[in-house]
PDB file of C-alpha atoms and ligand atoms in Angstrom:
ATOM      1  CA  MET A 813     -23.783  12.772  10.267  1.00  0.00           C
ATOM      2  CA  GLU A 814     -22.019  12.404  13.622  1.00  0.00           C
ATOM      3  CA  THR A 815     -21.524   8.651  13.102  1.00  0.00           C
ATOM      4  CA  GLN A 816     -20.038   9.327   9.697  1.00  0.00           C
ATOM      5  CA  ASN A 817     -17.542  11.788  11.226  1.00  0.00           C
ATOM      6  CA  ILE A 818     -16.483   9.279  13.860  1.00  0.00           C
ATOM      7  CA  LEU A 819     -16.055   6.590  11.210  1.00  0.00           C
ATOM      8  CA  TYR A 820     -14.074   8.967   8.993  1.00  0.00           C
ATOM      9  CA  THR A 821     -11.711   9.929  11.832  1.00  0.00           C
ATOM     10  CA  ALA A 822     -11.261   6.305  12.903  1.00  0.00           C
ATOM     11  CA  LEU A 823     -10.560   5.001   9.409  1.00  0.00           C
ATOM     12  CA  LYS A 824      -8.333   7.914   8.467  1.00  0.00           C
ATOM     13  CA  HIS A 825      -6.119   7.344  11.514  1.00  0.00           C
ATOM     14  CA  SER A 826      -6.093   3.566  11.006  1.00  0.00           C
ATOM     15  CA  HIS A 827      -5.088   4.082   7.369  1.00  0.00           C
ATOM     16  CA  SER A 828      -2.414   6.575   8.378  1.00  0.00           C
ATOM     17  CA  GLY A 829      -0.962   4.447  11.208  1.00  0.00           C
ATOM     18  CA  LEU A 830      -1.119   1.174   9.291  1.00  0.00           C
ATOM     19  CA  ARG A 831       1.295   2.640   6.735  1.00  0.00           C
ATOM     20  CA  TRP A 832       4.131   2.193   9.259  1.00  0.00           C
ATOM     21  CA  ILE A 833       3.248  -1.432   9.978  1.00  0.00           C
ATOM     22  CA  LEU A 834       3.065  -2.111   6.246  1.00  0.00           C
ATOM     23  CA  LEU A 835       6.400  -0.377   5.561  1.00  0.00           C
ATOM     24  CA  ILE A 836       8.142  -2.341   8.338  1.00  0.00           C
ATOM     25  CA  LEU A 837       6.625  -5.650   7.162  1.00  0.00           C
ATOM     26  CA  LEU A 838       7.611  -4.968   3.547  1.00  0.00           C
ATOM     27  CA  ILE A 839      11.202  -4.118   4.508  1.00  0.00           C
ATOM     28  CA  LEU A 840      11.497  -7.248   6.701  1.00  0.00           C
ATOM     29  CA  SER A 841      10.020  -9.430   3.926  1.00  0.00           C
ATOM     30  CA  ILE A 842      12.382  -8.024   1.313  1.00  0.00           C
ATOM     31  CA  PHE A 843      15.417  -8.619   3.546  1.00  0.00           C
ATOM     32  CA  LYS A 844      14.254 -12.159   4.235  1.00  0.00           C
ATOM     33  CA  ALA A 845      13.602 -12.893   0.549  1.00  0.00           C
ATOM     34  CA  PHE A 846      16.992 -11.640  -0.571  1.00  0.00           C
ATOM     35  CA  SER A 847      18.830 -13.408   2.230  1.00  0.00           C
ATOM     36  CA  LYS A 848      17.140 -16.704   1.254  1.00  0.00           C
ATOM     37  CA  ARG A 849      17.580 -16.386  -2.489  1.00  0.00           C
ATOM     38  CA  LYS A 850      20.782 -18.456  -2.488  1.00  0.00           C
ATOM     39  CA  GLY A 851      19.956 -20.687   0.447  1.00  0.00           C
ATOM     40  CA  GLY A 852      18.655 -23.652  -1.545  1.00  0.00           C
ATOM     41  CA  SER A 853      15.052 -23.648  -0.345  1.00  0.00           C
ATOM     42  CA  VAL A 854      11.627 -23.269  -1.922  1.00  0.00           C
ATOM     43  CA  TYR A 855       9.411 -20.257  -1.098  1.00  0.00           C
ATOM     44  CA  PRO A 856       6.756 -21.945   1.046  1.00  0.00           C
ATOM     45  CA  GLY A 857       3.849 -19.594   0.309  1.00  0.00           C
ATOM     46  CA  LYS A 858       2.688 -19.978   3.905  1.00  0.00           C
ATOM     47  CA  ASP A 859       5.583 -18.084   5.469  1.00  0.00           C
ATOM     48  CA  SER A 860       3.977 -16.055   8.272  1.00  0.00           C
ATOM     49  CA  LEU A 861       5.967 -12.859   7.602  1.00  0.00           C
ATOM     50  CA  PHE A 862       5.045 -12.807   3.919  1.00  0.00           C
ATOM     51  CA  LEU A 863       1.460 -13.705   4.653  1.00  0.00           C
ATOM     52  CA  ALA A 864       1.228 -10.896   7.232  1.00  0.00           C
ATOM     53  CA  THR A 865       2.629  -8.418   4.689  1.00  0.00           C
ATOM     54  CA  PHE A 866       0.158  -9.627   2.090  1.00  0.00           C
ATOM     55  CA  ILE A 867      -2.798  -9.352   4.473  1.00  0.00           C
ATOM     56  CA  VAL A 868      -1.855  -5.892   5.825  1.00  0.00           C
ATOM     57  CA  THR A 869      -1.446  -4.664   2.218  1.00  0.00           C
ATOM     58  CA  HIS A 870      -5.005  -5.754   1.449  1.00  0.00           C
ATOM     59  CA  VAL A 871      -6.475  -4.369   4.672  1.00  0.00           C
ATOM     60  CA  GLN A 872      -4.823  -1.027   3.894  1.00  0.00           C
ATOM     61  CA  PHE A 873      -6.248  -1.214   0.391  1.00  0.00           C
ATOM     62  CA  LEU A 874      -9.771  -1.916   1.705  1.00  0.00           C
ATOM     63  CA  ILE A 875      -9.659   0.985   4.179  1.00  0.00           C
ATOM     64  CA  GLY A 876      -8.399   3.172   1.324  1.00  0.00           C
ATOM     65  CA  ILE A 877     -11.337   2.165  -0.886  1.00  0.00           C
ATOM     66  CA  ILE A 878     -13.858   2.996   1.870  1.00  0.00           C
ATOM     67  CA  LEU A 879     -12.223   6.405   2.437  1.00  0.00           C
ATOM     68  CA  TYR A 880     -12.120   7.024  -1.288  1.00  0.00           C
ATOM     69  CA  VAL A 881     -15.686   6.058  -2.121  1.00  0.00           C
ATOM     70  CA  PHE A 882     -17.600   7.193   0.969  1.00  0.00           C
ATOM     71  CA  LEU A 883     -15.758   9.437   3.363  1.00  0.00           C
ATOM     72  CA  SER A 884     -12.832  11.547   2.233  1.00  0.00           C
ATOM     73  CA  PRO A 885     -13.511  15.219   1.457  1.00  0.00           C
ATOM     74  CA  TYR A 886     -10.313  15.210  -0.627  1.00  0.00           C
ATOM     75  CA  VAL A 887     -11.755  12.923  -3.258  1.00  0.00           C
ATOM     76  CA  SER A 888     -14.017  14.800  -5.622  1.00  0.00           C
ATOM     77  CA  PHE A 889     -15.204  14.521  -9.184  1.00  0.00           C
ATOM     78  CA  GLU A 890     -17.135  17.778  -9.118  1.00  0.00           C
ATOM     79  CA  GLY A 891     -16.334  20.361 -11.748  1.00  0.00           C
ATOM     80  CA  GLY A 892     -14.758  17.819 -14.110  1.00  0.00           C
ATOM     81  CA  MET A 893     -11.135  17.264 -15.028  1.00  0.00           C
ATOM     82  CA  GLY A 894     -10.199  20.942 -14.872  1.00  0.00           C
ATOM     83  CA  ASN A 895     -11.183  21.193 -11.252  1.00  0.00           C
ATOM     84  CA  ILE A 896      -9.560  17.910 -10.221  1.00  0.00           C
ATOM     85  CA  MET A 897      -6.265  18.693 -11.934  1.00  0.00           C
ATOM     86  CA  GLY A 898      -6.265  22.320 -10.792  1.00  0.00           C
ATOM     87  CA  ASP A 899      -6.290  21.565  -7.057  1.00  0.00           C
ATOM     88  CA  SER A 900      -3.130  19.739  -5.978  1.00  0.00           C
ATOM     89  CA  VAL A 901      -4.728  18.090  -2.905  1.00  0.00           C
ATOM     90  CA  ILE A 902      -7.834  16.895  -4.782  1.00  0.00           C
ATOM     91  CA  ARG A 903      -5.658  15.721  -7.676  1.00  0.00           C
ATOM     92  CA  PHE A 904      -3.341  13.812  -5.365  1.00  0.00           C
ATOM     93  CA  PHE A 905      -6.079  11.885  -3.537  1.00  0.00           C
ATOM     94  CA  THR A 906      -8.515  11.499  -6.427  1.00  0.00           C
ATOM     95  CA  VAL A 907      -5.924  10.393  -9.009  1.00  0.00           C
ATOM     96  CA  GLU A 908      -2.270   9.993  -8.007  1.00  0.00           C
ATOM     97  CA  HIS A 909      -2.600   8.192  -4.653  1.00  0.00           C
ATOM     98  CA  ILE A 910      -5.111   5.604  -5.836  1.00  0.00           C
ATOM     99  CA  VAL A 911      -3.298   4.842  -9.108  1.00  0.00           C
ATOM    100  CA  GLY A 912       0.115   4.435  -7.426  1.00  0.00           C
ATOM    101  CA  MET A 913      -1.242   2.331  -4.556  1.00  0.00           C
ATOM    102  CA  PHE A 914      -3.407   0.209  -6.831  1.00  0.00           C
ATOM    103  CA  LEU A 915      -0.352  -0.722  -8.928  1.00  0.00           C
ATOM    104  CA  ALA A 916       1.658  -1.425  -5.767  1.00  0.00           C
ATOM    105  CA  VAL A 917      -1.050  -3.776  -4.457  1.00  0.00           C
ATOM    106  CA  ILE A 918      -1.116  -5.585  -7.819  1.00  0.00           C
ATOM    107  CA  LEU A 919       2.678  -6.014  -7.732  1.00  0.00           C
ATOM    108  CA  ILE A 920       2.640  -7.370  -4.175  1.00  0.00           C
ATOM    109  CA  THR A 921      -0.227  -9.742  -4.994  1.00  0.00           C
ATOM    110  CA  MET A 922       1.494 -10.965  -8.176  1.00  0.00           C
ATOM    111  CA  GLY A 923       4.777 -11.506  -6.340  1.00  0.00           C
ATOM    112  CA  HIS A 924       3.131 -13.662  -3.700  1.00  0.00           C
ATOM    113  CA  VAL A 925       0.998 -15.670  -6.140  1.00  0.00           C
ATOM    114  CA  ARG A 926       3.793 -16.238  -8.676  1.00  0.00           C
ATOM    115  CA  ALA A 927       6.417 -17.171  -6.093  1.00  0.00           C
ATOM    116  CA  LYS A 928       4.066 -19.723  -4.539  1.00  0.00           C
ATOM    117  CA  LYS A 929       3.856 -21.567  -7.854  1.00  0.00           C
ATOM    118  CA  GLN A 930       7.621 -21.734  -8.390  1.00  0.00           C
ATOM    119  CA  ALA A 931       8.811 -25.110  -7.180  1.00  0.00           C
ATOM    120  CA  GLU A 932      12.505 -24.630  -8.156  1.00  0.00           C
ATOM    121  CA  LEU A 933      14.963 -23.989  -5.334  1.00  0.00           C
ATOM    122  CA  ASN A 934      15.641 -20.274  -4.640  1.00  0.00           C
ATOM    123  CA  LYS A 935      13.490 -18.971  -7.501  1.00  0.00           C
ATOM    124  CA  GLY A 936      10.355 -18.082  -5.527  1.00  0.00           C
ATOM    125  CA  TRP A 937      12.364 -16.130  -2.973  1.00  0.00           C
ATOM    126  CA  LYS A 938      13.890 -13.977  -5.686  1.00  0.00           C
ATOM    127  CA  THR A 939      10.490 -13.435  -7.340  1.00  0.00           C
ATOM    128  CA  VAL A 940       8.748 -12.383  -4.151  1.00  0.00           C
ATOM    129  CA  GLY A 941      11.730 -10.184  -3.179  1.00  0.00           C
ATOM    130  CA  VAL A 942      11.767  -8.297  -6.471  1.00  0.00           C
ATOM    131  CA  TYR A 943       7.980  -7.781  -6.646  1.00  0.00           C
ATOM    132  CA  TYR A 944       7.751  -6.652  -3.026  1.00  0.00           C
ATOM    133  CA  LEU A 945      10.663  -4.264  -3.555  1.00  0.00           C
ATOM    134  CA  LEU A 946       8.951  -2.681  -6.575  1.00  0.00           C
ATOM    135  CA  GLY A 947       5.699  -2.456  -4.572  1.00  0.00           C
ATOM    136  CA  LEU A 948       7.549  -0.796  -1.686  1.00  0.00           C
ATOM    137  CA  LEU A 949       9.105   1.818  -3.985  1.00  0.00           C
ATOM    138  CA  LEU A 950       5.710   2.676  -5.483  1.00  0.00           C
ATOM    139  CA  ILE A 951       4.170   2.937  -2.021  1.00  0.00           C
ATOM    140  CA  LEU A 952       6.965   5.241  -0.831  1.00  0.00           C
ATOM    141  CA  ILE A 953       6.396   7.507  -3.826  1.00  0.00           C
ATOM    142  CA  SER A 954       2.587   7.482  -3.408  1.00  0.00           C
ATOM    143  CA  ILE A 955       2.357   8.184   0.340  1.00  0.00           C
ATOM    144  CA  PRO A 956       1.166  11.723   1.136  1.00  0.00           C
ATOM    145  CA  TRP A 957       4.177  12.520   3.350  1.00  0.00           C
ATOM    146  CA  PRO A 958       3.728  15.692   5.472  1.00  0.00           C
ATOM    147  CA  PHE A 959       6.529  17.466   3.594  1.00  0.00           C
ATOM    148  CA  ARG A 960       4.513  17.233   0.356  1.00  0.00           C
ATOM    149  CA  GLY A 961       2.174  19.983   1.534  1.00  0.00           C
ATOM    150  CA  LEU A 962      -1.037  17.933   1.303  1.00  0.00           C
ATOM    151  CA  GLY A 963      -2.198  18.665   4.842  1.00  0.00           C
ATOM    152  CA  THR A 964      -1.414  15.189   6.200  1.00  0.00           C
ATOM    153  CA  GLY A 965       0.465  14.042   9.305  1.00  0.00           C
ATOM    154  CA  TRP A 966       3.054  11.424  10.247  1.00  0.00           C
ATOM    155  CA  PHE A 967       0.534   9.147  12.005  1.00  0.00           C
TER     156      PHE A 967
HETATM  157  C1  HEM B 189      -1.823   0.180   0.120  1.00  0.00           C
HETATM  158  C2  HEM B 189      -1.069   1.161   0.503  1.00  0.00           C
HETATM  159  C3  HEM B 189      -1.553   2.514   0.983  1.00  0.00           C
HETATM  160  C4  HEM B 189      -0.864   3.278   1.873  1.00  0.00           C
HETATM  161  C5  HEM B 189       0.492   2.932   2.518  1.00  0.00           C
HETATM  162  C6  HEM B 189      -1.633   4.485   2.080  1.00  0.00           C
HETATM  163  C7  HEM B 189      -1.256   5.511   2.916  1.00  0.00           C
HETATM  164  C8  HEM B 189      -1.990   6.660   3.147  1.00  0.00           C
HETATM  165  C9  HEM B 189      -1.624   7.714   4.051  1.00  0.00           C
HETATM  166  C10 HEM B 189      -0.370   7.727   4.885  1.00  0.00           C
HETATM  167  C11 HEM B 189      -2.608   8.666   4.022  1.00  0.00           C
HETATM  168  C12 HEM B 189      -2.638   9.994   4.802  1.00  0.00           C
HETATM  169  C13 HEM B 189      -3.514   9.852   6.026  1.00  0.00           C
HETATM  170  C14 HEM B 189      -3.426  11.106   6.845  1.00  0.00           C
HETATM  171  O1  HEM B 189      -2.421  11.317   7.542  1.00  0.00           O
HETATM  172  O2  HEM B 189      -4.383  11.903   6.801  1.00  0.00           O
HETATM  173  C15 HEM B 189      -3.594   8.210   3.080  1.00  0.00           C
HETATM  174  C16 HEM B 189      -4.743   8.882   2.779  1.00  0.00           C
HETATM  175  C17 HEM B 189      -5.716   8.432   1.923  1.00  0.00           C
HETATM  176  N1  HEM B 189      -5.702   7.239   1.224  1.00  0.00           N
HETATM  177 FE1  HEM B 189      -4.247   5.849   1.253  1.00  0.00          FE
HETATM  178  N2  HEM B 189      -2.778   4.434   1.313  1.00  0.00           N
HETATM  179  C18 HEM B 189      -2.771   3.241   0.625  1.00  0.00           C
HETATM  180  C19 HEM B 189      -3.717   2.803  -0.273  1.00  0.00           C
HETATM  181  C20 HEM B 189      -4.845   3.508  -0.619  1.00  0.00           C
HETATM  182  C21 HEM B 189      -5.789   3.103  -1.628  1.00  0.00           C
HETATM  183  C22 HEM B 189      -5.689   1.865  -2.489  1.00  0.00           C
HETATM  184  C23 HEM B 189      -6.766   4.064  -1.645  1.00  0.00           C
HETATM  185  C24 HEM B 189      -7.995   4.182  -2.473  1.00  0.00           C
HETATM  186  C25 HEM B 189      -8.579   3.233  -3.080  1.00  0.00           C
HETATM  187  C26 HEM B 189      -6.435   5.061  -0.669  1.00  0.00           C
HETATM  188  C27 HEM B 189      -7.190   6.164  -0.385  1.00  0.00           C
HETATM  189  C28 HEM B 189      -6.843   7.178   0.469  1.00  0.00           C
HETATM  190  C29 HEM B 189      -7.629   8.368   0.689  1.00  0.00           C
HETATM  191  C30 HEM B 189      -8.974   8.698   0.045  1.00  0.00           C
HETATM  192  C31 HEM B 189      -6.933   9.149   1.609  1.00  0.00           C
HETATM  193  C32 HEM B 189      -7.332  10.530   2.138  1.00  0.00           C
HETATM  194  C33 HEM B 189      -8.042  10.382   3.452  1.00  0.00           C
HETATM  195  C34 HEM B 189      -8.436  11.731   3.985  1.00  0.00           C
HETATM  196  O3  HEM B 189      -7.608  12.387   4.621  1.00  0.00           O
HETATM  197  O4  HEM B 189      -9.585  12.125   3.747  1.00  0.00           O
HETATM  198  N3  HEM B 189      -5.259   4.697  -0.065  1.00  0.00           N
HETATM  199  N4  HEM B 189      -3.206   6.985   2.551  1.00  0.00           N
END
């Protein structure tokens, strides 16, 4: 039991803190993509900033899955739909957060994979920029910010 508590606290704080790294990386990537979209180059696919953003997105996703499946007391399927939908915190973490973040991860993954295949000048940059921007917006909407009254903090 004690080990599980330590793991929960560690992963919860990693997941919470990593949000800031991911947000900064996404913003930097989007700026870079849009500034390069008329520069006459091909999106290299191996660009370290974009790769870092892609990797941090997936690490965040993995930590989220572990919290969701094994550790978080805010994820619950007990009492059926009525119970889940009736409690705003349980509903947020059991349904809204995972759906929003899952779609965001798909968008970021698709952006990276599609852009890598586009050999035309400029095109890949625009693709990755647009997909990452959509992913960022979804992430911003799906984060349990402290002002949403879900009992979460800034870090
Ligand atoms: C990929 C982008 C994601 C971001 C930026 C993100 C961000 C966050 C943040 C900021 C919290 C609040 C932590 C706190 O202060 O207590 C949180 C909680 C949580 N997240 Fe995510 N998350 C992401 C993806 C996911 C995914 C994909 C899942 C599930 C599969 C998930 C599951 C959870 C759970 C279960 C909690 C509640 C933890 C608890 O307090 O018990 N997250 N997330």
